[in-house]
Short mmCIF file of C-alpha atoms in Angstrom, two decimals:
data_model
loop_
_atom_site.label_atom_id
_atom_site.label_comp_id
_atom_site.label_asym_id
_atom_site.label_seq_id
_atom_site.Cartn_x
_atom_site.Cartn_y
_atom_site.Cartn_z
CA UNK U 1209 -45.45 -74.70 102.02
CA UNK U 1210 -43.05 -71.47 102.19
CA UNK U 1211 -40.23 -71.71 104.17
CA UNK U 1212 -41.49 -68.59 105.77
CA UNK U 1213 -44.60 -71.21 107.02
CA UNK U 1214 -42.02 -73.87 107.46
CA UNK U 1215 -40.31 -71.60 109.88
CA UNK U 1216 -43.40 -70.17 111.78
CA UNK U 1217 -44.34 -73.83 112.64
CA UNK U 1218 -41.17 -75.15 114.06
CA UNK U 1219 -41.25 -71.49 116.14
CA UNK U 1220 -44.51 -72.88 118.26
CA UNK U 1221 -43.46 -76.57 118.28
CA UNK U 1222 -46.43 -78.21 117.02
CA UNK U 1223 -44.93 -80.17 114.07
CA UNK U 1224 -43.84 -83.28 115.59
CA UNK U 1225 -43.61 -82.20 118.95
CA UNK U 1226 -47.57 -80.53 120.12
CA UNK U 1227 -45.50 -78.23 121.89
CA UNK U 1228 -44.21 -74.31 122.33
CA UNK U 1229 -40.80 -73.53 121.89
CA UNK U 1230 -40.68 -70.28 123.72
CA UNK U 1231 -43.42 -68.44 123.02
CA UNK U 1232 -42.65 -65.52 125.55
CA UNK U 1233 -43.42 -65.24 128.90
CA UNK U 1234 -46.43 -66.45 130.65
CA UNK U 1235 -49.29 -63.53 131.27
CA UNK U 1236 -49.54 -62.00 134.12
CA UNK U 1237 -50.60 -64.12 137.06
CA UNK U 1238 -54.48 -63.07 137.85
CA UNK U 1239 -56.06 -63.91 141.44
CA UNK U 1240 -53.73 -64.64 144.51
CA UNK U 1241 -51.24 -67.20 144.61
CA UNK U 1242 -51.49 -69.37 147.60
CA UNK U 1243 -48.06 -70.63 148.33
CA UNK U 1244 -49.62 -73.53 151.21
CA UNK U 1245 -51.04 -75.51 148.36
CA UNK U 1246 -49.86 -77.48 146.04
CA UNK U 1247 -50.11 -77.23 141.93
CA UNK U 1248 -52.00 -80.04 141.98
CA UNK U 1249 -54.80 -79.01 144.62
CA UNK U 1250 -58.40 -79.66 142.96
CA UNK U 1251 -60.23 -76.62 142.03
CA UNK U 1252 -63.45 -76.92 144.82
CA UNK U 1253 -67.02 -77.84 143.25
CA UNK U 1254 -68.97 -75.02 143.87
CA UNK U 1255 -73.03 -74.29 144.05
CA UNK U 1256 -74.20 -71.82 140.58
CA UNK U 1257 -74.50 -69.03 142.98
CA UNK U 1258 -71.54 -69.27 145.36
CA UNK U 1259 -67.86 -68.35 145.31
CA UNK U 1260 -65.54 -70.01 142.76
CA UNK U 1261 -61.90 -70.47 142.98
CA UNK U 1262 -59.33 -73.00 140.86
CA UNK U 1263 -55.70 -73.25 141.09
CA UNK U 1264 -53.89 -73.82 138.26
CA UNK U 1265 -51.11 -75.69 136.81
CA UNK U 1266 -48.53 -72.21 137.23
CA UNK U 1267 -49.78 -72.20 140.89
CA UNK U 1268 -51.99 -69.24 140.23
CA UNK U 1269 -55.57 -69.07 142.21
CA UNK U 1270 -58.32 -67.56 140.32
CA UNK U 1271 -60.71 -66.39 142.84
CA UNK U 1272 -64.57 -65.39 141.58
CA UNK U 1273 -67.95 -64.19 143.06
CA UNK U 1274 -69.51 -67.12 141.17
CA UNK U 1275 -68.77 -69.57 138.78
CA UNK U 1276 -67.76 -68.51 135.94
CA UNK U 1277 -70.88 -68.93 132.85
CA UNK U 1278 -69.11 -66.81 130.35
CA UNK U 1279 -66.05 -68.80 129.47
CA UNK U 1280 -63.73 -69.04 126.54
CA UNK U 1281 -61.00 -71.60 125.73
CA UNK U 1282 -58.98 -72.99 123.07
CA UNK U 1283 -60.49 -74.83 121.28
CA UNK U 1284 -59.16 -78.44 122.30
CA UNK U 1285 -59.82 -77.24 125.83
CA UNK U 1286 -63.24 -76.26 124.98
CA UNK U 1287 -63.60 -79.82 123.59
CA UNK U 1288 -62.78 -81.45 126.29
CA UNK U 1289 -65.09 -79.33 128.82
CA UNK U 1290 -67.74 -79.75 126.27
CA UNK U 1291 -67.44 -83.54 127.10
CA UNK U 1292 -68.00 -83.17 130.52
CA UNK U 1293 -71.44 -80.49 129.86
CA UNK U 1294 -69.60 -77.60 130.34
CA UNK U 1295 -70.22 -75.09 127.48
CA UNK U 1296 -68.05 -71.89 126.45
CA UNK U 1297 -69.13 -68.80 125.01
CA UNK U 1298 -65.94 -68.33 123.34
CA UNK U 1299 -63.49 -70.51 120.86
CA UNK U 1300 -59.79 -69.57 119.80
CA UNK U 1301 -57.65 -72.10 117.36
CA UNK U 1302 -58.21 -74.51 114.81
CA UNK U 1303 -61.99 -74.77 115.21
CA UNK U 1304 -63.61 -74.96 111.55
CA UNK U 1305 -62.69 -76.49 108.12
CA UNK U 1306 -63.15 -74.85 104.77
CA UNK U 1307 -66.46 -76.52 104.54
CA UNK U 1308 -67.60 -75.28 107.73
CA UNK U 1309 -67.37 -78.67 109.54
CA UNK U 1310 -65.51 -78.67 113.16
CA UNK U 1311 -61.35 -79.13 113.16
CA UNK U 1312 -60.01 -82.16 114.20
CA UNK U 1313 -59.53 -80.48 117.69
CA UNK U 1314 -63.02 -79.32 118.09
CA UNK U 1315 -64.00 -82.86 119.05
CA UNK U 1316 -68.07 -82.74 119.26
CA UNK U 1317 -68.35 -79.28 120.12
CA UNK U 1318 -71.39 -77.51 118.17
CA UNK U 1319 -69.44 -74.92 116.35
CA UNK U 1320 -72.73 -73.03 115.52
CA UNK U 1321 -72.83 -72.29 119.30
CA UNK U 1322 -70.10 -71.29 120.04
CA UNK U 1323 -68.57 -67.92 118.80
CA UNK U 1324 -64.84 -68.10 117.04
CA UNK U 1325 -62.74 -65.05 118.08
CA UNK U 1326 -59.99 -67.08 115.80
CA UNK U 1327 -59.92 -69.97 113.49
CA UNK U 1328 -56.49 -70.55 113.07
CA UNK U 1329 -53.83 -70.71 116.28
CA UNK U 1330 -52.02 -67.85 117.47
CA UNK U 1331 -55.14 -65.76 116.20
CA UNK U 1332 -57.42 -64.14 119.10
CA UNK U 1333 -59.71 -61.19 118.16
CA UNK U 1334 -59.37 -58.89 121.13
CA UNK U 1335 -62.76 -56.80 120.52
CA UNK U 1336 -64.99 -59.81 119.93
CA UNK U 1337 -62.94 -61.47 122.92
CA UNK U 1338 -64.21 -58.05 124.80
CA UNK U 1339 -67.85 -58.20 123.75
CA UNK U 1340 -68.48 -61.93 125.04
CA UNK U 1341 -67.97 -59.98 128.62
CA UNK U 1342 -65.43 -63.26 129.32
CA UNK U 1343 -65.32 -64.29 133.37
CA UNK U 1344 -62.76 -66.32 132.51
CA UNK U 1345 -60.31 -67.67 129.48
CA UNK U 1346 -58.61 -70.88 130.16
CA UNK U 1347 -55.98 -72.26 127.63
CA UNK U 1348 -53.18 -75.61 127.74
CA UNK U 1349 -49.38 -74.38 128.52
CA UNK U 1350 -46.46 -76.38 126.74
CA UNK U 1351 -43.89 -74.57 128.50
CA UNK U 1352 -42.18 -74.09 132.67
CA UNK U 1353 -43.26 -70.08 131.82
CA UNK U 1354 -46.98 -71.27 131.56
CA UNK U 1355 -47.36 -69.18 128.37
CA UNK U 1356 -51.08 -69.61 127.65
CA UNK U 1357 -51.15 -71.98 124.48
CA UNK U 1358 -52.07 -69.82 121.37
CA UNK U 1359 -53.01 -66.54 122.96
CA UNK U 1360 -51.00 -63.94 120.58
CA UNK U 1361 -47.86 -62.47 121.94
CA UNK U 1362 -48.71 -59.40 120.53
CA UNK U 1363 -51.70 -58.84 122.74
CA UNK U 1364 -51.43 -60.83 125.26
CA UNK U 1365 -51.16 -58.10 127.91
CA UNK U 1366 -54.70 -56.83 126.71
CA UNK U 1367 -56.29 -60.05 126.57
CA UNK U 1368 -55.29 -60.59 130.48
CA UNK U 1369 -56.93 -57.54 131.59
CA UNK U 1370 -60.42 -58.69 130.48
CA UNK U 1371 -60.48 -61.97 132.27
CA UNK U 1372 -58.47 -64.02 134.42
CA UNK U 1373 -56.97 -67.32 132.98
CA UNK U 1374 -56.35 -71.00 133.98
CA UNK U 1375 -53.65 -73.19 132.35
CA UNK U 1376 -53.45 -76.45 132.85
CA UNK U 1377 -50.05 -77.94 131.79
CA UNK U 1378 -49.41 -80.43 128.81
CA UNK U 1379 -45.81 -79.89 129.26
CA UNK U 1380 -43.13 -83.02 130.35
CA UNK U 1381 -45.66 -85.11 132.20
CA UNK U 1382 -47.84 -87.80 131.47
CA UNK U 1383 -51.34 -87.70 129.86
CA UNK U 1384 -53.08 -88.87 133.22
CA UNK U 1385 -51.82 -85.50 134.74
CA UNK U 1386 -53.75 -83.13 132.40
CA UNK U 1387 -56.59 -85.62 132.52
CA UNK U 1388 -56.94 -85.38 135.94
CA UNK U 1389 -56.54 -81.57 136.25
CA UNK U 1390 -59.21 -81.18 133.41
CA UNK U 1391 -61.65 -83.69 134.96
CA UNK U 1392 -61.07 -81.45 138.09
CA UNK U 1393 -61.66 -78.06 136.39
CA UNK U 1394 -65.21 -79.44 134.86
CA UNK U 1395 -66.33 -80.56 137.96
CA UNK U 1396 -65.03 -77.20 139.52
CA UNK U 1397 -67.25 -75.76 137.01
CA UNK U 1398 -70.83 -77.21 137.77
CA UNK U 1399 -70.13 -80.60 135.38
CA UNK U 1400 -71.34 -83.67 136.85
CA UNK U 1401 -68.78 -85.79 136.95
CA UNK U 1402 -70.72 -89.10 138.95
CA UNK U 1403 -72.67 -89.32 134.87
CA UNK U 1404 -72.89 -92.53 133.79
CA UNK U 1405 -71.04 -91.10 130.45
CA UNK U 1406 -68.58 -89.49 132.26
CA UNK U 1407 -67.60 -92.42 134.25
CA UNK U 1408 -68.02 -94.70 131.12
CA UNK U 1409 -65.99 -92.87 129.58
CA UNK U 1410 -63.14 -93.14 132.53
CA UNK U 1411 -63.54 -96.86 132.68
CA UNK U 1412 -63.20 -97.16 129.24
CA UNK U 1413 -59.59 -95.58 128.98
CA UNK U 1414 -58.44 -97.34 131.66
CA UNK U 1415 -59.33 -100.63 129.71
CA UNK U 1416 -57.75 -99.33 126.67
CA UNK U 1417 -54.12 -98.29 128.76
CA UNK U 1418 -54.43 -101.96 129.88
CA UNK U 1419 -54.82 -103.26 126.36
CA UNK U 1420 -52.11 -100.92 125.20
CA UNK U 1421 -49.66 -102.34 128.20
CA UNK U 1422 -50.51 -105.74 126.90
CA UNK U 1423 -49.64 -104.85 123.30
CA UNK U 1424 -46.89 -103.69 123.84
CA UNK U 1425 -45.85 -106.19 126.13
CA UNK U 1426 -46.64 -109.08 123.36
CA UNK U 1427 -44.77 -107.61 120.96
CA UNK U 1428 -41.27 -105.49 122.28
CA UNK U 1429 -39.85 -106.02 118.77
CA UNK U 1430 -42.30 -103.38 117.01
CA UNK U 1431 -40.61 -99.72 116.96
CA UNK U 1432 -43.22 -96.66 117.01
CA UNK U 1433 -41.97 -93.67 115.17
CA UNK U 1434 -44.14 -90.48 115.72
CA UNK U 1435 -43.52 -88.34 112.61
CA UNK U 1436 -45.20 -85.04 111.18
CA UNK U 1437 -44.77 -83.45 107.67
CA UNK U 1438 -44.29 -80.26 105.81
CA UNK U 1439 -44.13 -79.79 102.52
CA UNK U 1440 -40.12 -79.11 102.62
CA UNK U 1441 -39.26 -81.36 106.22
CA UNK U 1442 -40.15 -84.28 107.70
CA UNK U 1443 -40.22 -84.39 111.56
CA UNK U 1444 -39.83 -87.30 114.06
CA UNK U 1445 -40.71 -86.42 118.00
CA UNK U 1446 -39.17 -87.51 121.05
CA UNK U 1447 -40.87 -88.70 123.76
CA UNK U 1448 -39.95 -86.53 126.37
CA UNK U 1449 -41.93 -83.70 126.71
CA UNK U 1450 -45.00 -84.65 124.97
CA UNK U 1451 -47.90 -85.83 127.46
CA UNK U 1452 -49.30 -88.55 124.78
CA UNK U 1453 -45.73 -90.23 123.88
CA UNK U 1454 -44.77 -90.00 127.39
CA UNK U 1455 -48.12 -91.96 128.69
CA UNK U 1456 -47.42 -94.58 125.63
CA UNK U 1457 -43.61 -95.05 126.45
CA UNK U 1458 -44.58 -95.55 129.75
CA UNK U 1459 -47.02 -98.44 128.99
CA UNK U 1460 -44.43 -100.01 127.71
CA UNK U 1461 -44.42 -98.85 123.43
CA UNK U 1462 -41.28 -99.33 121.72
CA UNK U 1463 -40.28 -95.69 119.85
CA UNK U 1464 -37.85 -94.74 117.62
CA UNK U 1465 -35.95 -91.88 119.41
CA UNK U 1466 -33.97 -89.16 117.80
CA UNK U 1467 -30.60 -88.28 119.20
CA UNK U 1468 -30.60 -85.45 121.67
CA UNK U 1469 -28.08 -83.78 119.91
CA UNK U 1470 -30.32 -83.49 117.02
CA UNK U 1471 -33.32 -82.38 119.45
CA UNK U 1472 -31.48 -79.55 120.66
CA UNK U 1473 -32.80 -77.15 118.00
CA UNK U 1474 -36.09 -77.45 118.88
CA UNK U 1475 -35.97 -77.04 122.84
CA UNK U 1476 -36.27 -81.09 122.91
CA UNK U 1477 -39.14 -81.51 120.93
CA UNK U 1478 -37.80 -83.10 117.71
CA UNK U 1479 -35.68 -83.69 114.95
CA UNK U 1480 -35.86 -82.30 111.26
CA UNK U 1481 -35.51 -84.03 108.35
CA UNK U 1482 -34.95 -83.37 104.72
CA UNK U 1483 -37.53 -86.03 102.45
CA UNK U 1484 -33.91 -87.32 101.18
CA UNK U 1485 -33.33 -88.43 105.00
CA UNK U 1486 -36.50 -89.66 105.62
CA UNK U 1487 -35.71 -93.65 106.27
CA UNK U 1488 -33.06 -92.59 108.71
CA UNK U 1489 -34.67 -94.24 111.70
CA UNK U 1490 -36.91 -97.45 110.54
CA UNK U 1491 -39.88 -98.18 112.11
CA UNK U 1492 -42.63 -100.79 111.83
CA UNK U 1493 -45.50 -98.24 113.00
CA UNK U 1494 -45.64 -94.50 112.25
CA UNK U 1495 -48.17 -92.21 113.81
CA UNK U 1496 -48.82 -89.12 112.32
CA UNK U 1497 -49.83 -85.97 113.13
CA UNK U 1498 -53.67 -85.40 112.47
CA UNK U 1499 -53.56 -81.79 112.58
CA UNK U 1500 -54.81 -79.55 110.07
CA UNK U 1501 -51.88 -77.13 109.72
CA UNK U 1502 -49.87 -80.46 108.81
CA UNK U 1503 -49.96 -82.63 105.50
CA UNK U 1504 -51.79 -85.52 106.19
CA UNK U 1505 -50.23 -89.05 105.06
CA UNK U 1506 -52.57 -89.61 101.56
CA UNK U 1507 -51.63 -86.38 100.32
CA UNK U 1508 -47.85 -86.77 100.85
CA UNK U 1509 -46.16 -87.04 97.68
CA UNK U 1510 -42.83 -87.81 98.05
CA UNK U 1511 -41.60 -90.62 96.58
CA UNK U 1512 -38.82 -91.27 99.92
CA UNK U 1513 -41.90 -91.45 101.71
CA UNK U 1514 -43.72 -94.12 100.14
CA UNK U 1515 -40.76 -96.15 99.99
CA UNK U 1516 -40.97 -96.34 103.82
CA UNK U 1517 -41.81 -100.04 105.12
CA UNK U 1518 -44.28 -99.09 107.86
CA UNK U 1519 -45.88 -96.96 104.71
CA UNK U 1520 -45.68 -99.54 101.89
CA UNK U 1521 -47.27 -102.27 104.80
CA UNK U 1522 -49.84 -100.13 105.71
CA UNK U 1523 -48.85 -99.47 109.11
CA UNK U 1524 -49.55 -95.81 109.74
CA UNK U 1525 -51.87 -94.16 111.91
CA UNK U 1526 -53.16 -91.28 113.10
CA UNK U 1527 -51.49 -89.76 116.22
CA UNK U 1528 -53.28 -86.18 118.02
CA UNK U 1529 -50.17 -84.34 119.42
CA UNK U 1530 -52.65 -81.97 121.30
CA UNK U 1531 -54.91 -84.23 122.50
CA UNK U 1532 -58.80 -83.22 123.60
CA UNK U 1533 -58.38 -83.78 127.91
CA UNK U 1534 -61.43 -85.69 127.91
CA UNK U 1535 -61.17 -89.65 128.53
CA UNK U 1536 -63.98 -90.31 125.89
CA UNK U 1537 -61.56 -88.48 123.00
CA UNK U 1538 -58.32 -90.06 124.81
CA UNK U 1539 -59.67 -93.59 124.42
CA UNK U 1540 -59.23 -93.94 121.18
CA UNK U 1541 -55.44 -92.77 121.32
CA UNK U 1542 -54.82 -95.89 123.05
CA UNK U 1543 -56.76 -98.22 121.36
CA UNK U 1544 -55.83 -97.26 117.73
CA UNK U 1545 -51.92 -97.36 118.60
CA UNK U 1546 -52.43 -100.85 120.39
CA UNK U 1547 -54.38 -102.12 117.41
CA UNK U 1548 -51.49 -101.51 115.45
CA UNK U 1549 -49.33 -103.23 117.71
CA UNK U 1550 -51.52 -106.05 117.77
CA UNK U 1551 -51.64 -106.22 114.04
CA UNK U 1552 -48.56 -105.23 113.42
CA UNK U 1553 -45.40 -107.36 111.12
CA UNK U 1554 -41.97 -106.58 111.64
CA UNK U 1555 -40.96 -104.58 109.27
CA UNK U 1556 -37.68 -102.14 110.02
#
């Protein structure tokens, strides 16, 4: 990976962290802000044919005619509407491999149904954006501006004159937050939210966060270290900030935690680490970033790395540092990491 690469990723935060590091400023606010009610007001359910409105996570009301039917999303957020029955038009981010198959954050979308205005993040075609006729675009914000998670800076301004937008915030809060407001925006959008799936699918994470508690709980001794890697760095995250580490140290995980003087480079997120440095914090689990713009633990060469005792034990694991806001693709998240836990020897 070129530095040049190196350096565009630490820009938006995603290595390590699955967040922005001041992308710019949010886009301009569309509908009317409502000052009486809070950021956390549900968006109202509303009939096919009547007036829509959703507040968001910058406190921003969209107000429509009708709900919207022509929607597009990033592509996790798409995901995790898709989960709940609510299909987009429209797709931009990591949404298809090389072999055509859906991204990691595509979750169970159809990709042949959906159309891709860009595959890669930061990448939204603004003409094909236009001829979908969007109602409305709604994206994850990792920042306090609520800059709308990989919508180019560049035109930004043009995409928020087609459509208005709704962000819902994955920024310094737990994962139950963003849950929450997603479950809300589906239902706000015709999804049916009393489906056995759906509230499977609810009961089943709650299980899991129980099972995690417990793991945790059992076993205090085992330290988590949530690491990503580049070709030239190798980067450990915090927990602040991050809605999945936050939700796990809260449950009670042990994590390794780099110092906050080494955080301050990257707005909080995380530290960077030369390969030579790469046993600086031991661990007895590492979870890794799954994410295809990062290189994924088999292929990782270096020979510090495989030196590691978490790695040479076996004890690493995937980790999704943007996860889909669906509880059937959150699930998992818990009961993977307390798996390891449960299996896990002390190692560090």
């Amino acid at each position: 990976m070129s530095n040049a690469r190196a350096t565009h990723l630490t820009r938006r935060g995603i290595l390590a962290a699955g967040g922005a590091l001041g992308l710019g400023a949010a886009l301009a606010a569309c509908g009317d802000d409502d000052a009486n009610n809070g950021g956390s007001d549900k968006g109202e359910a509303a009939a096919k044919s009547g007036p829509w409105s959703f507040k968001d996570d910058r406190g921003t009301t969209v107000k429509l005619d009708k709900v919207p039917a022509n929607i597009v999303a990033f592509t996790g957020v798409a995901a995790a509407l898709w989960d709940y029955g609510v299909q987009v038009k429209g797709v931009f981010g990591p949404t298809t491999t090389k072999d055509g198959k859906p991204d990691v954050q595509a979750g169970d979308i159809d990709v042949s149904k959906v159309t891709v205005l860009g595959n890669e993040w930061g990448k939204l075609n603004v003409e094909k954006y236009a001829a979908l006729a969007p109602e409305l675009l709604v994206s994850t914000t990792f920042d306090t501006a609520g800059t709308l998670w990989s919508v180019p800076e560049e035109s930004k301004d043009k995409i928020a004159k087609l459509a208005p937008s709704v962000a819902i915030s994955v920024f310094d809060r737990q994962l139950t937050q963003p849950l929450q407001r997603m479950w809300e925006l589906a239902e706000s959008l015709g999804a049916d939210m009393k489906a056995k799936k759906v509230t499977d699918a609810k009961a089943d994470f709650e299980k899991a966060a129980a099972r995690l508690r417990a793991a945790a709980k059992a076993k205090p001794e085992i330290k988590v270290l949530a690491g990503s890697a580049s070709a030239e760095l190798f980067y450990v995250s915090g927990t602040n900030l991050s809605v999945d580490l936050e939700y796990f140290k809260a449950l009670g995980v042990n994590f390794v935690e780099p110092s906050e003087e080494a955080k301050k480079a990257t707005g909080g997120w995380f530290e960077s680490l030369s390969w030579e440095n790469v046993d600086k914090y031991p661990a007895d689990i590492i979870i890794m970033d799954d994410r295809a713009s990062t290189i994924q633990p088999a292929d990782i060469t270096e020979g510090t790395w495989k030196k590691l005792p978490a790695v040479k034990a076996g004890q690493v694991i995937a980790r999704s540092p943007e996860p889909i806001l669906s509880y059937d693709k959150c699930t998992p998240l818990l009961d993977n990491l307390a798996e390891a836990i449960e299996n896990a020897k002390k190692v560090s």
